[in-house]
CSV table of C-alpha atoms in Angstrom, one decimal:
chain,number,residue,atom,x,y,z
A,93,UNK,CA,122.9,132.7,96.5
A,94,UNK,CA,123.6,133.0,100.0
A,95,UNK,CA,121.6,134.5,102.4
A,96,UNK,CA,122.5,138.0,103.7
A,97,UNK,CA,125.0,138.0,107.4
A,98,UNK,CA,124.2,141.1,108.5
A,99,UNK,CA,121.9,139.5,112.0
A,100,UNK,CA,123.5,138.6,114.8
A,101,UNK,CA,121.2,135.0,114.4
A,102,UNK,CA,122.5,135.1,110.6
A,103,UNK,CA,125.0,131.8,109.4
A,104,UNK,CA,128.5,133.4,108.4
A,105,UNK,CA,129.1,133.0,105.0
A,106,UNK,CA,132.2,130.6,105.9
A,107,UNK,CA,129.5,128.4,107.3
A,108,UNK,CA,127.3,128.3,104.7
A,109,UNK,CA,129.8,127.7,102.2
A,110,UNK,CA,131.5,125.1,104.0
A,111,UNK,CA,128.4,123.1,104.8
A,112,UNK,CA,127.0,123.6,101.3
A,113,UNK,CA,130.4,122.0,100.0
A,114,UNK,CA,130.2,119.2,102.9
A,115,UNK,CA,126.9,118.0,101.7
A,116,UNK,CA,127.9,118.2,98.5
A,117,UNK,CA,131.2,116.4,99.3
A,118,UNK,CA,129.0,113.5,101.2
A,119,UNK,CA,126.0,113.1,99.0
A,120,UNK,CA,128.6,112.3,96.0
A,121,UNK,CA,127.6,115.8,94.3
A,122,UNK,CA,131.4,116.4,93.8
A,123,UNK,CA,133.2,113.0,93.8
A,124,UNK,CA,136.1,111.8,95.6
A,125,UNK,CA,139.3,112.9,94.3
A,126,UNK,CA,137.9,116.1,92.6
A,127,UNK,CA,140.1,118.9,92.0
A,128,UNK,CA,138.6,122.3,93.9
A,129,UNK,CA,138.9,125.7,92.5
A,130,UNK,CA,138.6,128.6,95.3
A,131,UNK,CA,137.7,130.9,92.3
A,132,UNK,CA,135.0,128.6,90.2
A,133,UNK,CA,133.4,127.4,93.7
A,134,UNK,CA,133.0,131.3,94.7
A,135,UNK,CA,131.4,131.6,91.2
A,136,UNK,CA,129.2,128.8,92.0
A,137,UNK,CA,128.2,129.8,95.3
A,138,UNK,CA,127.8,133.6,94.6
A,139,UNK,CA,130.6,134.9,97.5
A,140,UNK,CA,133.8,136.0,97.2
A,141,UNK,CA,136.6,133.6,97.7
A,142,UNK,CA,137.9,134.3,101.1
A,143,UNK,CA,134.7,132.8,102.9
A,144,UNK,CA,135.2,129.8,99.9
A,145,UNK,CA,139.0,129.5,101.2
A,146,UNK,CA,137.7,129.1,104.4
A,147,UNK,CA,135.5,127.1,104.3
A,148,UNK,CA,138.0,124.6,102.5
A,149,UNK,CA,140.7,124.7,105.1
A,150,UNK,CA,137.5,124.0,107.7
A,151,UNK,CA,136.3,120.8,105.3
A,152,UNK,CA,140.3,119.8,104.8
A,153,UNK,CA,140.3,120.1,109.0
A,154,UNK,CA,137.7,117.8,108.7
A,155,UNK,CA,138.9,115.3,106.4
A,156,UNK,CA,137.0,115.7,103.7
A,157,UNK,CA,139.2,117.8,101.6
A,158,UNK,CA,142.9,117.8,101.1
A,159,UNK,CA,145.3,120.8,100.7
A,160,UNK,CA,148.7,120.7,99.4
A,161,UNK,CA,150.0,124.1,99.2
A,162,UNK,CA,151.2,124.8,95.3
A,163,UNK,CA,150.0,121.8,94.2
A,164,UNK,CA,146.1,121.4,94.0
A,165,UNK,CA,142.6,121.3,96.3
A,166,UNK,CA,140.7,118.2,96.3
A,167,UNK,CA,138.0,116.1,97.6
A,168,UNK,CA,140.4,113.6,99.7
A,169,UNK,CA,140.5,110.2,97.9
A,170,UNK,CA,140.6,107.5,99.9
A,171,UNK,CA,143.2,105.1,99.7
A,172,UNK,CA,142.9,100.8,100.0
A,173,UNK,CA,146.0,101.0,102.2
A,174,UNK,CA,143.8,103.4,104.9
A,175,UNK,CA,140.9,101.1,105.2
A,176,UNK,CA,142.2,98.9,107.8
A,177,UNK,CA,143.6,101.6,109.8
A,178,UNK,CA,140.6,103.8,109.1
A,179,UNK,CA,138.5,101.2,110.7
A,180,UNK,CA,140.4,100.8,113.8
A,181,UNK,CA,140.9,104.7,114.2
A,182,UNK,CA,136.7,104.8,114.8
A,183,UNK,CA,137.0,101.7,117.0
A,184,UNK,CA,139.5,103.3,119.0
A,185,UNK,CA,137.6,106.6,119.1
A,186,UNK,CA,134.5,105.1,119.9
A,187,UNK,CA,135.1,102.3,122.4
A,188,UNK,CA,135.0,104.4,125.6
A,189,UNK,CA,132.0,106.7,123.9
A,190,UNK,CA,130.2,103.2,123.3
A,191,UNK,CA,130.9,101.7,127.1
A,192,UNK,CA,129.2,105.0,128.6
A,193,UNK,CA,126.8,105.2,126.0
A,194,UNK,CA,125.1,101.8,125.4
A,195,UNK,CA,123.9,101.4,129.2
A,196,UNK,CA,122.3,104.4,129.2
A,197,UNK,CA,120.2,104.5,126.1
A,198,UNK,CA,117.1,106.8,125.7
A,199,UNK,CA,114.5,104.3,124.5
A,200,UNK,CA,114.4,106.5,121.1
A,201,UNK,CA,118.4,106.2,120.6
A,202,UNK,CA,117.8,102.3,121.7
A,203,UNK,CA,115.5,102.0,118.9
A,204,UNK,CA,117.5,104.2,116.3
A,205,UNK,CA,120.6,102.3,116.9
A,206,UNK,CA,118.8,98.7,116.8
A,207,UNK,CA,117.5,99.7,113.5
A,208,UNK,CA,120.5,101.2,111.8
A,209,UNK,CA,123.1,98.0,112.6
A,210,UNK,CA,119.8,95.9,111.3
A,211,UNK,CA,120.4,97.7,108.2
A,212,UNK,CA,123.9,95.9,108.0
A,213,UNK,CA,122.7,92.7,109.4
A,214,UNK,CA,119.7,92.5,107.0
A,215,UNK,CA,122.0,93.5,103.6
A,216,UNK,CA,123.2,90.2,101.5
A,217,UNK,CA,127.2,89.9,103.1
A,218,UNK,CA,128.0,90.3,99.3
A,219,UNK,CA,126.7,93.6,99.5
A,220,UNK,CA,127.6,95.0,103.4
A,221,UNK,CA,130.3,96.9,102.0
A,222,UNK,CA,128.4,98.5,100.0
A,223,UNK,CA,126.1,99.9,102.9
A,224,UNK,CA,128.8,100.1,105.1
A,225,UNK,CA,129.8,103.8,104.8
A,226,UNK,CA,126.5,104.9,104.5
A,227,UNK,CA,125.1,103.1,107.6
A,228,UNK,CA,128.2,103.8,109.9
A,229,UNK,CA,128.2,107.6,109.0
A,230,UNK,CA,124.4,107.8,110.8
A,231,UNK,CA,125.2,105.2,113.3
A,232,UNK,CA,127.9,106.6,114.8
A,233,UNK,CA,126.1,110.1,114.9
A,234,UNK,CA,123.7,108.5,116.2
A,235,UNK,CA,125.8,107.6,119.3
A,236,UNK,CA,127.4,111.2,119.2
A,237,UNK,CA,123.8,112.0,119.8
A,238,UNK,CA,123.6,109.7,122.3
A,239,UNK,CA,126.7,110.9,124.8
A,240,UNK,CA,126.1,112.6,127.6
A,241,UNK,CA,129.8,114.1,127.6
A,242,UNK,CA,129.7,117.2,126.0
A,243,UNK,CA,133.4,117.1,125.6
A,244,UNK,CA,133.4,114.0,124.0
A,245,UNK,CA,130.2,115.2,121.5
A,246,UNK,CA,132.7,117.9,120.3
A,247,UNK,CA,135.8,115.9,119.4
A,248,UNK,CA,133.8,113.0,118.1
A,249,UNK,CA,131.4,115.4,115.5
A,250,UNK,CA,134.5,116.4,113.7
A,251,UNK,CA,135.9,113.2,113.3
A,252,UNK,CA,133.1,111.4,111.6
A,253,UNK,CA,132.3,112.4,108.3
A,254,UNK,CA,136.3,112.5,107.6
A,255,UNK,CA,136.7,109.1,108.7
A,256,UNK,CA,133.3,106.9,107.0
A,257,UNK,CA,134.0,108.9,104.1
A,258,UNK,CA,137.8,107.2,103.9
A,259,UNK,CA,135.7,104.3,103.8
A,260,UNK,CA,134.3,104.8,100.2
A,261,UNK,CA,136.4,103.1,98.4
A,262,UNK,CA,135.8,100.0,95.7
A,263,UNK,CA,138.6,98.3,98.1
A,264,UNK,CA,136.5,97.8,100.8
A,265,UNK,CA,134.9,94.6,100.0
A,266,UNK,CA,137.8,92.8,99.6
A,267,UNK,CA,140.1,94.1,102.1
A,268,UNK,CA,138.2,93.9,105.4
A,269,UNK,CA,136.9,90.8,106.6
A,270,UNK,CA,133.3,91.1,106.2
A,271,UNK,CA,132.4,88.0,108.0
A,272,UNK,CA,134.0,88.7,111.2
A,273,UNK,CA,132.7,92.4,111.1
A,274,UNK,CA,128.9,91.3,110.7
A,275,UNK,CA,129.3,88.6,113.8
A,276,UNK,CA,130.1,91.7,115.8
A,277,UNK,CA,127.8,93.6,114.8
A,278,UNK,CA,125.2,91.1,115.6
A,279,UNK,CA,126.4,90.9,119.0
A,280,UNK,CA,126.6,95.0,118.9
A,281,UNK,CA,122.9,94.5,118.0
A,282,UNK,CA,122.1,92.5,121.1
A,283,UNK,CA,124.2,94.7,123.4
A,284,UNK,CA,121.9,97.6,122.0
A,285,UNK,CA,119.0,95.9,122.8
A,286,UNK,CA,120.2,94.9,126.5
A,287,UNK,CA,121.7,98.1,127.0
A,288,UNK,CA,125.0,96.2,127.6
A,289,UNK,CA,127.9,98.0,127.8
A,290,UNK,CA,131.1,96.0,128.6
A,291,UNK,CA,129.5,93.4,125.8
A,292,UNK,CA,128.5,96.6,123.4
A,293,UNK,CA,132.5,97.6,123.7
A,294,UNK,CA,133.8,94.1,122.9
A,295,UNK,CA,131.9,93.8,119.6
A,296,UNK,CA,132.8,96.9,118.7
A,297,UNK,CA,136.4,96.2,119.0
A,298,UNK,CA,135.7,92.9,116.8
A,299,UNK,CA,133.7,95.1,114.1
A,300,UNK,CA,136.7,97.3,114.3
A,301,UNK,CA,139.4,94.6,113.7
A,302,UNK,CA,141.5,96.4,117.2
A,303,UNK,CA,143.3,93.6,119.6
A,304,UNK,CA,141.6,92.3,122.9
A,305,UNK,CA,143.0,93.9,125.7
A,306,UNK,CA,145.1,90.8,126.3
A,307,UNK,CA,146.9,92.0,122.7
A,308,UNK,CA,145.1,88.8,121.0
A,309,UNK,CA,143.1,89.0,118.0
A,310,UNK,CA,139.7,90.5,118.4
């Protein structure tokens, strides 16, 4: 049961529904593709549905659920045919975020981010995939973290756990090319390390399968 909203310091009910349903949405609780009743889930979660409604247009705003009006709720299923783009859609919204960033590195984020790629990097390559959605979820938080934009730190927050989670599909092995992906992230790796930006920002537009800037291949 929820916890009481009557404090000015108490969470909304909204809030607690919604991140009760994200975790649950991200941790695999409540698989991809699962139909989501506003009625049964206020059951579950001991509310009335209105907070449970809202909470589900916040999680759909997110990316994690889909609404089609009339038709059903569900946890969004991601789609082979989105991978690609999905993967350039971060790169795109993390290249400038990762210029800025990378050069100016607390010696804790340095570390954090050093460890998480070697996560990747230290995986068999017949099993990155696998890892892949799990590891890029916390490493790009952990460049969110990171930003000293505060503007940016908004926009980016709300885009992450709709995008990785696109990425859990049984696709992904197959359809991105893992080989060229884990060269850049060794040389994200080394960036990290050097606190390099303008080399940090070229391997991530290789990990992200985006053009060079002369509209070649990455």
């Amino acid at each position: 049961m929820f916890l009481p909203t009557d404090g000015p310091d108490r969470p909304r009910l909204r809030d607690q529904a919604r991140d009760r349903l994200r975790t649950e949405i991200l941790d695999g609780s409540i698989p991809p593709g699962t139909r989501l009743d506003d009625e049964v889930l206020a059951a579950r979660l001991r509310c009335s549905r209105t907070p449970v409604r809202e909470a589900l247009s916040d999680l759909a705003h997110l990316g994690l659920v889909e609404l089609r009006a009339n038709r059903y709720t569900r946890v969004t299923l991601p789609r082979s045919d989105e991978l690609i783009p999905t993967m350039q859609a971060l790169g795109l919204l993390f290249a400038g975020v990762i210029r800025t960033t990378v050069p100016v590195l607390s010696d804790e984020g340095r570390v954090r981010l050093f460890h998480e790629l070697g996560k990747v990097l230290e995986t068999p390559a017949a099993a990155s995939a696998r890892v892949w959605p799990t590891v890029a979820s916390v490493l790009y938080g952990a460049l969110v973290a990171e930003c000293r934009n505060p503007l940016l730190t908004t926009a980016l927050r709300g885009a992450v756990d709709g995008l990785t989670f696109r990425l859990r599909h049984d696709d992904l092995e197959t359809v991105l090319p893992w080989g060229l992906i884990r060269a850049g992230l060794v040389e994200l790796r080394i960036a990290v390390d050097g606190r390099d930006g303008p080399r940090a920002e070229r391997a991530s537009r290789v990990i992200h399968l985006l053009p060079g800037r002369d509209g070649s291949g990455p």
